[in-house]
PDB file of C-alpha atoms in Angstrom:
ATOM      1  CA  MET R   1     117.148 120.710 104.890  1.00  0.00           C
ATOM      2  CA  ASN R   2     120.533 121.601 104.206  1.00  0.00           C
ATOM      3  CA  PHE R   3     121.543 123.983 101.159  1.00  0.00           C
ATOM      4  CA  ALA R   4     122.538 121.081  98.983  1.00  0.00           C
ATOM      5  CA  LYS R   5     119.409 119.080  99.355  1.00  0.00           C
ATOM      6  CA  LYS R   6     118.003 122.451  98.651  1.00  0.00           C
ATOM      7  CA  ILE R   7     119.669 122.798  95.458  1.00  0.00           C
ATOM      8  CA  ILE R   8     118.916 119.181  94.602  1.00  0.00           C
ATOM      9  CA  LYS R   9     114.890 119.663  95.338  1.00  0.00           C
ATOM     10  CA  HIS R  10     114.731 123.130  93.291  1.00  0.00           C
ATOM     11  CA  PHE R  11     116.620 122.389  90.376  1.00  0.00           C
ATOM     12  CA  VAL R  12     116.653 118.429  89.594  1.00  0.00           C
ATOM     13  CA  ASN R  13     113.151 117.122  88.375  1.00  0.00           C
ATOM     14  CA  ARG R  14     112.915 113.192  88.843  1.00  0.00           C
ATOM     15  CA  LYS R  15     111.283 111.471  86.214  1.00  0.00           C
ATOM     16  CA  GLU R  16     109.738 107.751  85.960  1.00  0.00           C
ATOM     17  CA  ASN R  17     109.743 107.275  81.978  1.00  0.00           C
ATOM     18  CA  TRP R  18     107.242 104.105  81.656  1.00  0.00           C
ATOM     19  CA  SER R  19     106.403 102.116  78.465  1.00  0.00           C
ATOM     20  CA  ILE R  20     104.960  98.778  77.344  1.00  0.00           C
ATOM     21  CA  GLY R  21     106.757  95.647  76.214  1.00  0.00           C
ATOM     22  CA  ILE R  22     105.774  92.272  74.858  1.00  0.00           C
ATOM     23  CA  TYR R  23     107.209  89.171  76.436  1.00  0.00           C
ATOM     24  CA  VAL R  24     106.954  85.432  75.470  1.00  0.00           C
ATOM     25  CA  GLY R  25     106.933  82.381  77.857  1.00  0.00           C
ATOM     26  CA  THR R  26     106.970  78.799  77.867  1.00  0.00           C
ATOM     27  CA  SER R  27     104.826  79.169  81.114  1.00  0.00           C
ATOM     28  CA  LEU R  28     102.841  81.539  83.644  1.00  0.00           C
ATOM     29  CA  VAL R  29     106.457  81.772  85.521  1.00  0.00           C
ATOM     30  CA  ASP R  30     108.850  81.834  82.562  1.00  0.00           C
ATOM     31  CA  PHE R  31     108.742  85.192  80.581  1.00  0.00           C
ATOM     32  CA  VAL R  32     111.481  86.876  78.711  1.00  0.00           C
ATOM     33  CA  SER R  33     111.754  89.519  76.160  1.00  0.00           C
ATOM     34  CA  PRO R  34     111.722  87.993  72.449  1.00  0.00           C
ATOM     35  CA  GLU R  35     114.597  88.152  70.370  1.00  0.00           C
ATOM     36  CA  ASN R  36     112.467  88.946  67.163  1.00  0.00           C
ATOM     37  CA  ILE R  37     111.084  92.559  68.493  1.00  0.00           C
ATOM     38  CA  GLN R  38     112.302  95.495  69.723  1.00  0.00           C
ATOM     39  CA  ASN R  39     111.120  96.272  73.241  1.00  0.00           C
ATOM     40  CA  PRO R  40     109.206  98.718  73.919  1.00  0.00           C
ATOM     41  CA  VAL R  41     106.539  98.405  71.638  1.00  0.00           C
ATOM     42  CA  LEU R  42     104.656 101.461  73.121  1.00  0.00           C
ATOM     43  CA  THR R  43     105.925 104.608  74.412  1.00  0.00           C
ATOM     44  CA  ALA R  44     104.527 108.042  75.176  1.00  0.00           C
ATOM     45  CA  LYS R  45     105.821 109.025  71.698  1.00  0.00           C
ATOM     46  CA  ASP R  46     103.390 106.940  70.180  1.00  0.00           C
ATOM     47  CA  VAL R  47     100.188 108.696  71.683  1.00  0.00           C
ATOM     48  CA  LYS R  48      98.508 111.264  69.034  1.00  0.00           C
ATOM     49  CA  ASP R  49      95.435 112.455  70.655  1.00  0.00           C
ATOM     50  CA  VAL R  50      97.011 113.935  74.063  1.00  0.00           C
ATOM     51  CA  PRO R  51     100.112 115.312  75.257  1.00  0.00           C
ATOM     52  CA  ALA R  52     101.409 111.921  77.094  1.00  0.00           C
ATOM     53  CA  GLU R  53     104.195 111.616  79.614  1.00  0.00           C
ATOM     54  CA  PHE R  54     104.278 107.855  79.937  1.00  0.00           C
ATOM     55  CA  VAL R  55     102.067 104.582  79.388  1.00  0.00           C
ATOM     56  CA  ALA R  56     101.735 101.714  81.497  1.00  0.00           C
ATOM     57  CA  ASP R  57      99.575  99.204  82.905  1.00  0.00           C
ATOM     58  CA  PRO R  58      98.765  97.334  79.946  1.00  0.00           C
ATOM     59  CA  PHE R  59      96.055  94.409  79.727  1.00  0.00           C
ATOM     60  CA  MET R  60      94.911  92.967  76.655  1.00  0.00           C
ATOM     61  CA  LEU R  61      92.335  90.880  74.949  1.00  0.00           C
ATOM     62  CA  ASN R  62      92.269  88.650  71.533  1.00  0.00           C
ATOM     63  CA  GLU R  63      89.113  88.491  69.787  1.00  0.00           C
ATOM     64  CA  ASN R  64      88.718  87.145  66.139  1.00  0.00           C
ATOM     65  CA  GLY R  65      92.411  87.343  65.572  1.00  0.00           C
ATOM     66  CA  ILE R  66      93.173  90.984  66.437  1.00  0.00           C
ATOM     67  CA  TRP R  67      94.807  91.690  69.758  1.00  0.00           C
ATOM     68  CA  TYR R  68      93.333  94.633  71.793  1.00  0.00           C
ATOM     69  CA  MET R  69      95.620  96.283  74.193  1.00  0.00           C
ATOM     70  CA  PHE R  70      94.044  98.629  77.124  1.00  0.00           C
ATOM     71  CA  PHE R  71      96.343 100.845  79.029  1.00  0.00           C
ATOM     72  CA  GLU R  72      97.174 104.076  80.729  1.00  0.00           C
ATOM     73  CA  VAL R  73      98.226 106.819  79.449  1.00  0.00           C
ATOM     74  CA  MET R  74      99.404 109.709  81.719  1.00  0.00           C
ATOM     75  CA  ASN R  75      98.086 112.991  80.141  1.00  0.00           C
ATOM     76  CA  ALA R  76     100.320 116.038  80.591  1.00  0.00           C
ATOM     77  CA  ALA R  77      97.511 118.395  79.826  1.00  0.00           C
ATOM     78  CA  ASP R  78      95.746 117.716  82.930  1.00  0.00           C
ATOM     79  CA  GLN R  79      98.159 115.399  85.142  1.00  0.00           C
ATOM     80  CA  LYS R  80      95.802 112.364  85.260  1.00  0.00           C
ATOM     81  CA  GLY R  81      95.499 108.894  83.602  1.00  0.00           C
ATOM     82  CA  ASP R  82      93.262 108.295  80.734  1.00  0.00           C
ATOM     83  CA  ILE R  83      92.573 105.048  79.394  1.00  0.00           C
ATOM     84  CA  ALA R  84      93.783 104.333  75.719  1.00  0.00           C
ATOM     85  CA  LEU R  85      93.808 101.519  73.050  1.00  0.00           C
ATOM     86  CA  ALA R  86      96.135  99.662  70.898  1.00  0.00           C
ATOM     87  CA  THR R  87      95.886  96.839  68.362  1.00  0.00           C
ATOM     88  CA  SER R  88      97.910  94.363  66.753  1.00  0.00           C
ATOM     89  CA  SER R  89      97.402  91.387  64.591  1.00  0.00           C
ATOM     90  CA  ASP R  90     100.240  89.496  65.720  1.00  0.00           C
ATOM     91  CA  GLY R  91     100.986  90.294  69.168  1.00  0.00           C
ATOM     92  CA  PHE R  92     104.115  92.095  68.534  1.00  0.00           C
ATOM     93  CA  ASP R  93     103.698  94.787  66.052  1.00  0.00           C
ATOM     94  CA  TRP R  94     101.129  97.458  67.798  1.00  0.00           C
ATOM     95  CA  THR R  95      99.448 100.542  66.556  1.00  0.00           C
ATOM     96  CA  TYR R  96      98.309 103.319  69.145  1.00  0.00           C
ATOM     97  CA  GLN R  97      94.552 104.243  67.925  1.00  0.00           C
ATOM     98  CA  GLN R  98      93.230 106.385  70.808  1.00  0.00           C
ATOM     99  CA  ILE R  99      91.802 107.451  74.105  1.00  0.00           C
ATOM    100  CA  VAL R 100      88.794 105.385  75.372  1.00  0.00           C
ATOM    101  CA  ILE R 101      88.040 106.602  78.798  1.00  0.00           C
ATOM    102  CA  ASP R 102      88.400 110.064  80.109  1.00  0.00           C
ATOM    103  CA  GLU R 103      87.390 110.932  83.486  1.00  0.00           C
ATOM    104  CA  TYR R 104      87.991 114.025  85.392  1.00  0.00           C
ATOM    105  CA  PHE R 105      89.892 111.842  87.933  1.00  0.00           C
ATOM    106  CA  HIS R 106      93.083 109.646  87.388  1.00  0.00           C
ATOM    107  CA  LEU R 107      92.710 106.271  85.928  1.00  0.00           C
ATOM    108  CA  SER R 108      95.007 103.517  85.595  1.00  0.00           C
ATOM    109  CA  TYR R 109      95.192  99.633  85.441  1.00  0.00           C
ATOM    110  CA  PRO R 110      92.326  98.833  83.165  1.00  0.00           C
ATOM    111  CA  TYR R 111      91.648  95.416  83.741  1.00  0.00           C
ATOM    112  CA  VAL R 112      89.226  94.060  80.617  1.00  0.00           C
ATOM    113  CA  PHE R 113      88.030  90.930  80.639  1.00  0.00           C
ATOM    114  CA  LYS R 114      85.023  89.333  78.493  1.00  0.00           C
ATOM    115  CA  SER R 115      81.974  87.528  80.380  1.00  0.00           C
ATOM    116  CA  ASN R 116      78.521  86.151  78.933  1.00  0.00           C
ATOM    117  CA  ASN R 117      79.743  87.930  75.557  1.00  0.00           C
ATOM    118  CA  GLU R 118      79.952  91.121  77.143  1.00  0.00           C
ATOM    119  CA  TYR R 119      83.325  93.391  77.520  1.00  0.00           C
ATOM    120  CA  TYR R 120      84.029  94.788  81.076  1.00  0.00           C
ATOM    121  CA  LEU R 121      86.784  97.058  82.179  1.00  0.00           C
ATOM    122  CA  ILE R 122      87.852  97.745  85.808  1.00  0.00           C
ATOM    123  CA  PRO R 123      90.364 100.627  85.887  1.00  0.00           C
ATOM    124  CA  GLU R 124      91.881 101.885  89.156  1.00  0.00           C
ATOM    125  CA  SER R 125      89.959 104.923  90.172  1.00  0.00           C
ATOM    126  CA  ASN R 126      91.448 105.403  93.783  1.00  0.00           C
ATOM    127  CA  GLU R 127      90.971 109.188  93.558  1.00  0.00           C
ATOM    128  CA  VAL R 128      87.394 108.829  93.910  1.00  0.00           C
ATOM    129  CA  ASN R 129      87.700 106.193  96.607  1.00  0.00           C
ATOM    130  CA  SER R 130      85.677 103.462  94.519  1.00  0.00           C
ATOM    131  CA  ILE R 131      86.209 100.362  92.515  1.00  0.00           C
ATOM    132  CA  ARG R 132      84.318 101.248  89.497  1.00  0.00           C
ATOM    133  CA  LEU R 133      82.932  98.939  86.284  1.00  0.00           C
ATOM    134  CA  TYR R 134      82.715  99.749  82.507  1.00  0.00           C
ATOM    135  CA  LYS R 135      81.085  98.083  80.000  1.00  0.00           C
ATOM    136  CA  ALA R 136      81.663  98.079  76.453  1.00  0.00           C
ATOM    137  CA  VAL R 137      78.743  99.466  74.209  1.00  0.00           C
ATOM    138  CA  ASP R 138      80.795  99.797  70.925  1.00  0.00           C
ATOM    139  CA  PHE R 139      84.096  97.304  71.669  1.00  0.00           C
ATOM    140  CA  PRO R 140      86.804  98.362  71.735  1.00  0.00           C
ATOM    141  CA  THR R 141      86.334 102.383  71.749  1.00  0.00           C
ATOM    142  CA  LYS R 142      83.165 103.334  73.433  1.00  0.00           C
ATOM    143  CA  TRP R 143      82.344 102.394  77.167  1.00  0.00           C
ATOM    144  CA  ILE R 144      79.715 103.367  79.544  1.00  0.00           C
ATOM    145  CA  PHE R 145      80.365 103.223  83.792  1.00  0.00           C
ATOM    146  CA  VAL R 146      77.724 100.889  84.935  1.00  0.00           C
ATOM    147  CA  LYS R 147      78.457 101.014  88.712  1.00  0.00           C
ATOM    148  CA  ASP R 148      80.761 100.979  91.596  1.00  0.00           C
ATOM    149  CA  LEU R 149      81.407  97.539  92.951  1.00  0.00           C
ATOM    150  CA  MET R 150      82.374  98.864  96.261  1.00  0.00           C
ATOM    151  CA  SER R 151      83.539 102.363  97.595  1.00  0.00           C
ATOM    152  CA  GLY R 152      84.817 104.239 100.640  1.00  0.00           C
ATOM    153  CA  ASP R 153      88.332 103.463 100.159  1.00  0.00           C
ATOM    154  CA  LYS R 154      91.157 104.118  98.162  1.00  0.00           C
ATOM    155  CA  TYR R 155      91.166 100.639  96.270  1.00  0.00           C
ATOM    156  CA  SER R 156      94.328 100.241  94.214  1.00  0.00           C
ATOM    157  CA  ASP R 157      94.711  97.582  91.310  1.00  0.00           C
ATOM    158  CA  ALA R 158      91.496  95.692  91.703  1.00  0.00           C
ATOM    159  CA  SER R 159      91.865  92.247  89.791  1.00  0.00           C
ATOM    160  CA  VAL R 160      88.924  90.005  89.191  1.00  0.00           C
ATOM    161  CA  PHE R 161      88.467  86.574  88.132  1.00  0.00           C
ATOM    162  CA  TYR R 162      85.575  83.593  87.989  1.00  0.00           C
ATOM    163  CA  PHE R 163      86.343  80.210  89.841  1.00  0.00           C
ATOM    164  CA  GLN R 164      84.008  77.632  90.686  1.00  0.00           C
ATOM    165  CA  ASN R 165      80.722  79.605  90.356  1.00  0.00           C
ATOM    166  CA  TYR R 166      81.844  82.747  92.196  1.00  0.00           C
ATOM    167  CA  TRP R 167      83.589  85.821  91.049  1.00  0.00           C
ATOM    168  CA  TRP R 168      86.671  87.254  93.281  1.00  0.00           C
ATOM    169  CA  LEU R 169      88.132  90.184  93.532  1.00  0.00           C
ATOM    170  CA  LEU R 170      91.636  91.071  94.892  1.00  0.00           C
ATOM    171  CA  THR R 171      92.457  94.535  95.609  1.00  0.00           C
ATOM    172  CA  SER R 172      95.072  96.694  97.656  1.00  0.00           C
ATOM    173  CA  VAL R 173      95.056 100.381  98.534  1.00  0.00           C
ATOM    174  CA  LYS R 174      97.613 103.088  98.086  1.00  0.00           C
ATOM    175  CA  SER R 175      99.916 101.989 100.875  1.00  0.00           C
ATOM    176  CA  SER R 176     100.641  98.689  98.702  1.00  0.00           C
ATOM    177  CA  ASP R 177     101.140  96.722 102.057  1.00  0.00           C
ATOM    178  CA  ILE R 178      97.695  95.093 102.333  1.00  0.00           C
ATOM    179  CA  LEU R 179      95.316  92.770  99.992  1.00  0.00           C
ATOM    180  CA  TYR R 180      91.849  92.570 100.433  1.00  0.00           C
ATOM    181  CA  LEU R 181      89.693  89.771  99.230  1.00  0.00           C
ATOM    182  CA  TYR R 182      85.984  89.502  98.073  1.00  0.00           C
ATOM    183  CA  TYR R 183      83.535  87.680  96.334  1.00  0.00           C
ATOM    184  CA  ALA R 184      80.235  87.727  94.500  1.00  0.00           C
ATOM    185  CA  SER R 185      77.805  85.300  92.917  1.00  0.00           C
ATOM    186  CA  ASP R 186      77.151  87.698  90.278  1.00  0.00           C
ATOM    187  CA  LEU R 187      79.515  90.250  88.794  1.00  0.00           C
ATOM    188  CA  LEU R 188      77.120  92.818  89.128  1.00  0.00           C
ATOM    189  CA  GLY R 189      75.731  91.681  92.349  1.00  0.00           C
ATOM    190  CA  THR R 190      76.510  92.338  96.010  1.00  0.00           C
ATOM    191  CA  TRP R 191      80.290  91.731  96.985  1.00  0.00           C
ATOM    192  CA  ILE R 192      81.137  90.268 100.463  1.00  0.00           C
ATOM    193  CA  GLU R 193      84.642  90.546 102.114  1.00  0.00           C
ATOM    194  CA  HIS R 194      85.971  87.422 102.333  1.00  0.00           C
ATOM    195  CA  PRO R 195      86.182  86.030 106.256  1.00  0.00           C
ATOM    196  CA  LYS R 196      90.173  85.559 105.701  1.00  0.00           C
ATOM    197  CA  SER R 197      90.170  89.142 104.242  1.00  0.00           C
ATOM    198  CA  PRO R 198      92.803  90.789 104.496  1.00  0.00           C
ATOM    199  CA  VAL R 199      94.737  88.187 103.048  1.00  0.00           C
ATOM    200  CA  ILE R 200      97.988  89.819 103.341  1.00  0.00           C
ATOM    201  CA  LYS R 201      99.031  92.627 105.996  1.00  0.00           C
ATOM    202  CA  GLY R 202     101.986  94.523 106.174  1.00  0.00           C
ATOM    203  CA  ASN R 203     104.217  93.544 103.262  1.00  0.00           C
ATOM    204  CA  LYS R 204     105.047  95.850 100.428  1.00  0.00           C
ATOM    205  CA  ASN R 205     106.847  92.955  98.794  1.00  0.00           C
ATOM    206  CA  ILE R 206     103.715  90.559  97.999  1.00  0.00           C
ATOM    207  CA  ALA R 207     100.193  92.427  98.758  1.00  0.00           C
ATOM    208  CA  ARG R 208      99.670  94.872  95.648  1.00  0.00           C
ATOM    209  CA  PRO R 209      98.194  93.018  92.514  1.00  0.00           C
ATOM    210  CA  GLY R 210     100.398  93.271  89.660  1.00  0.00           C
ATOM    211  CA  GLY R 211      98.579  92.108  86.420  1.00  0.00           C
ATOM    212  CA  ARG R 212      95.903  89.514  85.534  1.00  0.00           C
ATOM    213  CA  VAL R 213      94.745  86.599  88.254  1.00  0.00           C
ATOM    214  CA  VAL R 214      95.201  83.398  85.631  1.00  0.00           C
ATOM    215  CA  VAL R 215      92.652  80.296  85.942  1.00  0.00           C
ATOM    216  CA  SER R 216      94.553  77.437  83.860  1.00  0.00           C
ATOM    217  CA  ASP R 217      94.262  73.960  84.019  1.00  0.00           C
ATOM    218  CA  GLY R 218      92.728  74.177  87.231  1.00  0.00           C
ATOM    219  CA  LYS R 219      95.287  76.235  89.043  1.00  0.00           C
ATOM    220  CA  ILE R 220      95.040  80.082  89.889  1.00  0.00           C
ATOM    221  CA  ILE R 221      98.189  82.181  89.527  1.00  0.00           C
ATOM    222  CA  ARG R 222      98.065  85.707  90.843  1.00  0.00           C
ATOM    223  CA  TYR R 223     100.912  88.526  90.328  1.00  0.00           C
ATOM    224  CA  THR R 224     101.813  90.956  92.651  1.00  0.00           C
ATOM    225  CA  GLN R 225     104.207  93.710  92.159  1.00  0.00           C
ATOM    226  CA  ASP R 226     107.059  94.231  94.916  1.00  0.00           C
ATOM    227  CA  ASP R 227     106.810  97.841  96.238  1.00  0.00           C
ATOM    228  CA  GLU R 228     109.132  97.806  99.263  1.00  0.00           C
ATOM    229  CA  ASP R 229     112.050 100.504  99.227  1.00  0.00           C
ATOM    230  CA  LEU R 230     111.066 101.134  95.513  1.00  0.00           C
ATOM    231  CA  TYR R 231     107.914 101.330  93.782  1.00  0.00           C
ATOM    232  CA  GLY R 232     107.115  98.843  90.986  1.00  0.00           C
ATOM    233  CA  ASN R 233     110.502  97.146  90.910  1.00  0.00           C
ATOM    234  CA  GLN R 234     109.700  93.673  90.136  1.00  0.00           C
ATOM    235  CA  VAL R 235     106.697  91.238  89.825  1.00  0.00           C
ATOM    236  CA  ARG R 236     106.197  88.086  91.711  1.00  0.00           C
ATOM    237  CA  ALA R 237     103.998  85.005  91.149  1.00  0.00           C
ATOM    238  CA  PHE R 238     101.750  82.948  93.507  1.00  0.00           C
ATOM    239  CA  GLU R 239      99.785  80.183  93.372  1.00  0.00           C
ATOM    240  CA  ILE R 240      96.392  80.432  95.245  1.00  0.00           C
ATOM    241  CA  THR R 241      95.974  76.650  96.605  1.00  0.00           C
ATOM    242  CA  ASP R 242      92.362  76.929  98.356  1.00  0.00           C
ATOM    243  CA  LEU R 243      89.967  79.104  97.417  1.00  0.00           C
ATOM    244  CA  THR R 244      86.510  78.818  99.041  1.00  0.00           C
ATOM    245  CA  THR R 245      84.252  81.244 100.687  1.00  0.00           C
ATOM    246  CA  LYS R 246      85.701  80.110 103.905  1.00  0.00           C
ATOM    247  CA  ASN R 247      89.018  79.519 103.229  1.00  0.00           C
ATOM    248  CA  TYR R 248      92.202  81.338 101.361  1.00  0.00           C
ATOM    249  CA  GLU R 249      95.804  79.395 100.898  1.00  0.00           C
ATOM    250  CA  GLU R 250      98.575  80.537  98.526  1.00  0.00           C
ATOM    251  CA  LYS R 251     102.160  79.786  98.046  1.00  0.00           C
ATOM    252  CA  GLN R 252     104.817  81.478  96.123  1.00  0.00           C
ATOM    253  CA  ILE R 253     105.720  79.498  92.912  1.00  0.00           C
ATOM    254  CA  THR R 254     109.212  80.809  92.949  1.00  0.00           C
ATOM    255  CA  GLU R 255     111.763  82.925  94.926  1.00  0.00           C
ATOM    256  CA  ASN R 256     112.734  84.368  91.876  1.00  0.00           C
ATOM    257  CA  SER R 257     110.800  87.299  90.426  1.00  0.00           C
ATOM    258  CA  ILE R 258     108.703  86.872  86.913  1.00  0.00           C
ATOM    259  CA  ILE R 259     109.617  89.980  85.607  1.00  0.00           C
ATOM    260  CA  LYS R 260     112.244  92.552  86.997  1.00  0.00           C
ATOM    261  CA  GLY R 261     114.340  95.680  86.057  1.00  0.00           C
ATOM    262  CA  SER R 262     116.931  94.513  83.364  1.00  0.00           C
ATOM    263  CA  GLY R 263     119.604  97.155  84.502  1.00  0.00           C
ATOM    264  CA  ARG R 264     119.461  99.036  81.190  1.00  0.00           C
ATOM    265  CA  GLY R 265     117.427 100.544  78.619  1.00  0.00           C
ATOM    266  CA  TRP R 266     113.362 100.970  78.452  1.00  0.00           C
ATOM    267  CA  ASN R 267     113.129  98.705  81.926  1.00  0.00           C
ATOM    268  CA  LYS R 268     116.489  99.372  83.424  1.00  0.00           C
ATOM    269  CA  THR R 269     114.864 100.821  87.025  1.00  0.00           C
ATOM    270  CA  GLY R 270     111.803  98.008  87.170  1.00  0.00           C
ATOM    271  CA  MET R 271     108.647  96.514  85.573  1.00  0.00           C
ATOM    272  CA  HIS R 272     105.355  96.227  87.728  1.00  0.00           C
ATOM    273  CA  ASN R 273     102.522  94.801  85.315  1.00  0.00           C
ATOM    274  CA  ILE R 274     102.150  91.418  83.329  1.00  0.00           C
ATOM    275  CA  ASP R 275      98.941  90.345  81.507  1.00  0.00           C
ATOM    276  CA  PRO R 276      99.590  86.473  80.019  1.00  0.00           C
ATOM    277  CA  HIS R 277      97.777  84.829  77.323  1.00  0.00           C
ATOM    278  CA  LYS R 278      98.199  81.344  76.247  1.00  0.00           C
ATOM    279  CA  ILE R 279      98.701  81.130  72.476  1.00  0.00           C
ATOM    280  CA  GLY R 280      99.891  77.444  72.175  1.00  0.00           C
ATOM    281  CA  GLU R 281     100.891  74.212  73.894  1.00  0.00           C
ATOM    282  CA  HIS R 282     103.637  75.809  76.707  1.00  0.00           C
ATOM    283  CA  LYS R 283     103.458  78.939  74.518  1.00  0.00           C
ATOM    284  CA  TRP R 284     102.464  82.252  76.313  1.00  0.00           C
ATOM    285  CA  ILE R 285     102.604  86.108  75.230  1.00  0.00           C
ATOM    286  CA  ALA R 286     102.005  88.787  77.513  1.00  0.00           C
ATOM    287  CA  CYS R 287     102.041  92.378  77.644  1.00  0.00           C
ATOM    288  CA  VAL R 288     104.338  94.055  80.443  1.00  0.00           C
ATOM    289  CA  ASP R 289     105.716  97.683  81.251  1.00  0.00           C
ATOM    290  CA  GLY R 290     108.866  99.088  82.576  1.00  0.00           C
ATOM    291  CA  TYR R 291     110.494 102.081  83.377  1.00  0.00           C
ATOM    292  CA  GLN R 292     113.701 104.027  83.664  1.00  0.00           C
ATOM    293  CA  ILE R 293     114.346 106.821  85.887  1.00  0.00           C
ATOM    294  CA  SER R 294     115.864 110.178  84.389  1.00  0.00           C
ATOM    295  CA  TRP R 295     116.856 113.283  86.213  1.00  0.00           C
ATOM    296  CA  ASN R 296     116.260 116.755  84.479  1.00  0.00           C
ATOM    297  CA  PHE R 297     117.601 120.201  85.193  1.00  0.00           C
ATOM    298  CA  ARG R 298     114.611 122.396  85.830  1.00  0.00           C
ATOM    299  CA  SER R 299     114.664 125.682  83.892  1.00  0.00           C
ATOM    300  CA  ARG R 300     113.191 128.240  86.559  1.00  0.00           C
ATOM    301  CA  ARG R 301     115.795 129.996  88.455  1.00  0.00           C
ATOM    302  CA  HIS R 302     115.422 130.365  92.177  1.00  0.00           C
ATOM    303  CA  ASN R 303     116.774 132.379  94.868  1.00  0.00           C
ATOM    304  CA  PHE R 304     118.092 130.533  98.200  1.00  0.00           C
ATOM    305  CA  LEU R 305     119.247 133.566 100.049  1.00  0.00           C
TER     306      LEU R 305
END
């Protein structure tokens, strides 16, 4: 390493400033930042119960007219992700509430969903080589660990959905270039790897999940983050056109990204997660995340001689 690179490494700190926004759209592949709100709607400054470096990976539910958003808070105290909660009455104006899941290991990507009147949440927990299922005992603030859906690898961004009498699970790994597919007849039952799995190999552009898998009007839409060259630079959309326990086919809906870095402001550098929800005829609302990179000089002195 030459002298100039040593100076950069020791004196300059690269920081990714993630925050959360709200987008609206006319379809599952057409989203924009609404003119009537100022994004981002949640930042690290909104977190009150722990020292936060950033917030990211939002997912939400609407129950009885209230929106509940779950997301990662990077806790500066232990440099691990916790799962936090914010609420909104209209989906646009959000109030931070509290940390709801705190483990001794890193958590992110809190994929929350409802099944048979029960609330479940699957956070990313690849630090302990497992896909962990949590259940609400007092929604939305109290959650208990139920079981490992699978273990043995650094599974990343597990995304589940129900379709034609089966539960399906898509997950990647830390390298972001492989997409595995599993299925089960019961959420709490045995998960079987699909015969076509991995359905994507060696492609960081389209492998790693980038948000909720949406089943709407008989179509299955999966979102994938593009991690080629730069982690989390944009999100693409694919339609799964053939899904059985024996076959898997998909096609990219549009060559354009669904969301991406804007080139300025809170999401200048990139975006990597979207969770859309239908709120009317041809009307969708989605929580998204984005980031910009900042470069800070370290305060410590170093001797290179």
